[in-house]
């Protein structure tokens, strides 16, 4: 009887050499379920975070696209205005009398600015 109890006590000793005493299957199953639950919860939190992050990135990209579209439209309008202005300057400089008048106006504007800055 003593021998059988000793044998029952050291039956799992061979398992120590193979990697440790194995827990009962229901206990290890519960531990695995618990670990899986934690991992799933952690993964769910990460997915929710990434979803919010990608939504924020999408909103930011849409905002930048709208801003770039407005800037492009503004640049097109400016290009049109500058093109019209340059056409008018070309017409003015084609005639000598207009060129002299433009030079006189430019000299007046420059001298006005110089006097303004001197008395300021």
PDB file of C-alpha atoms in Angstrom:
ATOM      1  CA  UNK A   1       0.000   0.000   0.000  1.00  0.00           C
ATOM      2  CA  UNK A   2       2.886   2.285   0.877  1.00  0.00           C
ATOM      3  CA  UNK A   3       4.477   1.411  -2.440  1.00  0.00           C
ATOM      4  CA  UNK A   4       1.323   2.226  -4.430  1.00  0.00           C
ATOM      5  CA  UNK A   5       0.902   5.633  -2.745  1.00  0.00           C
ATOM      6  CA  UNK A   6       4.568   6.386  -3.414  1.00  0.00           C
ATOM      7  CA  UNK A   7       4.106   5.324  -6.986  1.00  0.00           C
ATOM      8  CA  UNK A   8       1.032   7.522  -7.337  1.00  0.00           C
ATOM      9  CA  UNK A   9       2.923  10.437  -5.817  1.00  0.00           C
ATOM     10  CA  UNK A  10       5.840  10.220  -8.272  1.00  0.00           C
ATOM     11  CA  UNK A  11       3.914   9.161 -11.394  1.00  0.00           C
ATOM     12  CA  UNK A  12       4.199  12.646 -12.886  1.00  0.00           C
ATOM     13  CA  UNK A  13       7.975  12.789 -12.286  1.00  0.00           C
ATOM     14  CA  UNK A  14       8.668  11.634 -15.831  1.00  0.00           C
ATOM     15  CA  UNK A  15       6.647  14.589 -17.070  1.00  0.00           C
ATOM     16  CA  UNK A  16       9.012  16.998 -15.313  1.00  0.00           C
ATOM     17  CA  UNK A  17      11.814  15.918 -17.579  1.00  0.00           C
ATOM     18  CA  UNK A  18       9.582  16.338 -20.648  1.00  0.00           C
ATOM     19  CA  UNK A  19       8.536  19.900 -19.897  1.00  0.00           C
ATOM     20  CA  UNK A  20       6.748  20.051 -16.592  1.00  0.00           C
ATOM     21  CA  UNK A  21       3.706  18.713 -14.869  1.00  0.00           C
ATOM     22  CA  UNK A  22       0.673  19.028 -17.078  1.00  0.00           C
ATOM     23  CA  UNK A  23      -2.351  20.699 -15.585  1.00  0.00           C
ATOM     24  CA  UNK A  24      -5.727  19.142 -15.889  1.00  0.00           C
ATOM     25  CA  UNK A  25      -7.291  19.670 -19.290  1.00  0.00           C
ATOM     26  CA  UNK A  26     -10.265  21.652 -17.937  1.00  0.00           C
ATOM     27  CA  UNK A  27      -7.973  24.041 -16.037  1.00  0.00           C
ATOM     28  CA  UNK A  28      -5.700  24.616 -19.046  1.00  0.00           C
ATOM     29  CA  UNK A  29      -8.781  25.043 -21.256  1.00  0.00           C
ATOM     30  CA  UNK A  30     -10.135  27.723 -18.897  1.00  0.00           C
ATOM     31  CA  UNK A  31      -6.756  29.496 -18.840  1.00  0.00           C
ATOM     32  CA  UNK A  32      -6.567  29.392 -22.631  1.00  0.00           C
ATOM     33  CA  UNK A  33     -10.115  30.744 -22.917  1.00  0.00           C
ATOM     34  CA  UNK A  34      -9.267  33.539 -20.490  1.00  0.00           C
ATOM     35  CA  UNK A  35      -6.060  34.400 -22.391  1.00  0.00           C
ATOM     36  CA  UNK A  36      -7.929  34.290 -25.687  1.00  0.00           C
ATOM     37  CA  UNK A  37     -10.601  36.570 -24.242  1.00  0.00           C
ATOM     38  CA  UNK A  38      -7.950  39.066 -23.138  1.00  0.00           C
ATOM     39  CA  UNK A  39      -6.259  38.890 -26.538  1.00  0.00           C
ATOM     40  CA  UNK A  40      -9.577  39.395 -28.347  1.00  0.00           C
ATOM     41  CA  UNK A  41     -10.448  42.357 -26.122  1.00  0.00           C
ATOM     42  CA  UNK A  42      -7.018  43.892 -26.714  1.00  0.00           C
ATOM     43  CA  UNK A  43      -7.359  43.306 -30.452  1.00  0.00           C
ATOM     44  CA  UNK A  44     -10.845  44.843 -30.413  1.00  0.00           C
ATOM     45  CA  UNK A  45      -9.484  47.956 -28.674  1.00  0.00           C
ATOM     46  CA  UNK A  46      -6.687  48.246 -31.209  1.00  0.00           C
ATOM     47  CA  UNK A  47      -9.067  47.845 -34.138  1.00  0.00           C
ATOM     48  CA  UNK A  48     -11.380  50.512 -32.685  1.00  0.00           C
ATOM     49  CA  UNK A  49      -8.400  52.846 -32.236  1.00  0.00           C
ATOM     50  CA  UNK A  50      -7.218  52.244 -35.807  1.00  0.00           C
ATOM     51  CA  UNK A  51     -10.739  52.816 -37.106  1.00  0.00           C
ATOM     52  CA  UNK A  52     -10.935  56.177 -35.315  1.00  0.00           C
ATOM     53  CA  UNK A  53      -7.438  57.064 -36.521  1.00  0.00           C
ATOM     54  CA  UNK A  54      -8.200  56.241 -40.147  1.00  0.00           C
ATOM     55  CA  UNK A  55     -11.448  58.233 -39.887  1.00  0.00           C
ATOM     56  CA  UNK A  56      -9.498  61.230 -38.587  1.00  0.00           C
ATOM     57  CA  UNK A  57      -6.931  60.842 -41.371  1.00  0.00           C
ATOM     58  CA  UNK A  58      -9.732  60.660 -43.951  1.00  0.00           C
ATOM     59  CA  UNK A  59     -11.329  63.836 -42.587  1.00  0.00           C
ATOM     60  CA  UNK A  60      -7.967  65.617 -42.648  1.00  0.00           C
ATOM     61  CA  UNK A  61      -7.290  64.522 -46.237  1.00  0.00           C
ATOM     62  CA  UNK A  62     -10.739  65.707 -47.323  1.00  0.00           C
ATOM     63  CA  UNK A  63     -10.127  69.066 -45.629  1.00  0.00           C
ATOM     64  CA  UNK A  64      -6.756  69.455 -47.362  1.00  0.00           C
ATOM     65  CA  UNK A  65      -8.271  68.511 -50.725  1.00  0.00           C
ATOM     66  CA  UNK A  66     -10.966  71.187 -50.334  1.00  0.00           C
ATOM     67  CA  UNK A  67      -8.332  73.749 -49.357  1.00  0.00           C
ATOM     68  CA  UNK A  68      -6.143  72.816 -52.353  1.00  0.00           C
ATOM     69  CA  UNK A  69      -9.142  73.038 -54.690  1.00  0.00           C
ATOM     70  CA  UNK A  70      -9.948  76.531 -53.407  1.00  0.00           C
ATOM     71  CA  UNK A  71      -6.298  77.521 -53.763  1.00  0.00           C
ATOM     72  CA  UNK A  72      -6.200  76.166 -57.320  1.00  0.00           C
ATOM     73  CA  UNK A  73      -9.351  78.087 -58.222  1.00  0.00           C
ATOM     74  CA  UNK A  74      -7.844  81.232 -56.695  1.00  0.00           C
ATOM     75  CA  UNK A  75      -4.637  80.739 -58.665  1.00  0.00           C
ATOM     76  CA  UNK A  76      -6.624  80.283 -61.893  1.00  0.00           C
ATOM     77  CA  UNK A  77      -8.513  83.505 -61.209  1.00  0.00           C
ATOM     78  CA  UNK A  78      -5.257  85.329 -60.453  1.00  0.00           C
ATOM     79  CA  UNK A  79      -3.684  83.963 -63.612  1.00  0.00           C
ATOM     80  CA  UNK A  80      -6.637  85.296 -65.610  1.00  0.00           C
ATOM     81  CA  UNK A  81      -6.367  88.726 -64.007  1.00  0.00           C
ATOM     82  CA  UNK A  82      -2.598  88.866 -64.569  1.00  0.00           C
ATOM     83  CA  UNK A  83      -3.013  87.777 -68.173  1.00  0.00           C
ATOM     84  CA  UNK A  84      -5.514  90.581 -68.786  1.00  0.00           C
ATOM     85  CA  UNK A  85      -3.246  93.106 -67.087  1.00  0.00           C
ATOM     86  CA  UNK A  86      -0.249  92.016 -69.138  1.00  0.00           C
ATOM     87  CA  UNK A  87      -2.299  92.307 -72.333  1.00  0.00           C
ATOM     88  CA  UNK A  88      -3.217  95.873 -71.381  1.00  0.00           C
ATOM     89  CA  UNK A  89       0.431  96.727 -70.640  1.00  0.00           C
ATOM     90  CA  UNK A  90       1.447  95.342 -74.020  1.00  0.00           C
ATOM     91  CA  UNK A  91      -1.142  97.543 -75.718  1.00  0.00           C
ATOM     92  CA  UNK A  92       0.071 100.590 -73.778  1.00  0.00           C
ATOM     93  CA  UNK A  93       3.739 100.018 -74.674  1.00  0.00           C
ATOM     94  CA  UNK A  94       3.002  99.493 -78.364  1.00  0.00           C
ATOM     95  CA  UNK A  95       2.548 103.231 -78.896  1.00  0.00           C
ATOM     96  CA  UNK A  96       5.325 105.687 -78.037  1.00  0.00           C
ATOM     97  CA  UNK A  97       2.987 108.323 -76.602  1.00  0.00           C
ATOM     98  CA  UNK A  98       1.436 105.788 -74.257  1.00  0.00           C
ATOM     99  CA  UNK A  99       4.904 104.611 -73.219  1.00  0.00           C
ATOM    100  CA  UNK A 100       5.873 108.144 -72.234  1.00  0.00           C
ATOM    101  CA  UNK A 101       2.647 108.565 -70.269  1.00  0.00           C
ATOM    102  CA  UNK A 102       3.231 105.266 -68.442  1.00  0.00           C
ATOM    103  CA  UNK A 103       6.803 106.293 -67.597  1.00  0.00           C
ATOM    104  CA  UNK A 104       5.534 109.605 -66.239  1.00  0.00           C
ATOM    105  CA  UNK A 105       2.895 107.887 -64.075  1.00  0.00           C
ATOM    106  CA  UNK A 106       5.428 105.360 -62.742  1.00  0.00           C
ATOM    107  CA  UNK A 107       7.874 108.181 -61.879  1.00  0.00           C
ATOM    108  CA  UNK A 108       5.093 110.012 -60.047  1.00  0.00           C
ATOM    109  CA  UNK A 109       4.145 106.916 -58.045  1.00  0.00           C
ATOM    110  CA  UNK A 110       7.771 106.163 -57.125  1.00  0.00           C
ATOM    111  CA  UNK A 111       8.435 109.766 -56.053  1.00  0.00           C
ATOM    112  CA  UNK A 112       5.225 109.788 -53.995  1.00  0.00           C
ATOM    113  CA  UNK A 113       6.321 106.601 -52.204  1.00  0.00           C
ATOM    114  CA  UNK A 114       9.795 108.016 -51.517  1.00  0.00           C
ATOM    115  CA  UNK A 115       8.363 111.258 -50.085  1.00  0.00           C
ATOM    116  CA  UNK A 116       5.839 109.278 -48.020  1.00  0.00           C
ATOM    117  CA  UNK A 117       8.576 107.131 -46.467  1.00  0.00           C
ATOM    118  CA  UNK A 118      10.832 110.142 -45.803  1.00  0.00           C
ATOM    119  CA  UNK A 119       8.157 112.056 -43.874  1.00  0.00           C
ATOM    120  CA  UNK A 120       6.901 109.032 -42.052  1.00  0.00           C
TER     121      UNK A 120
END
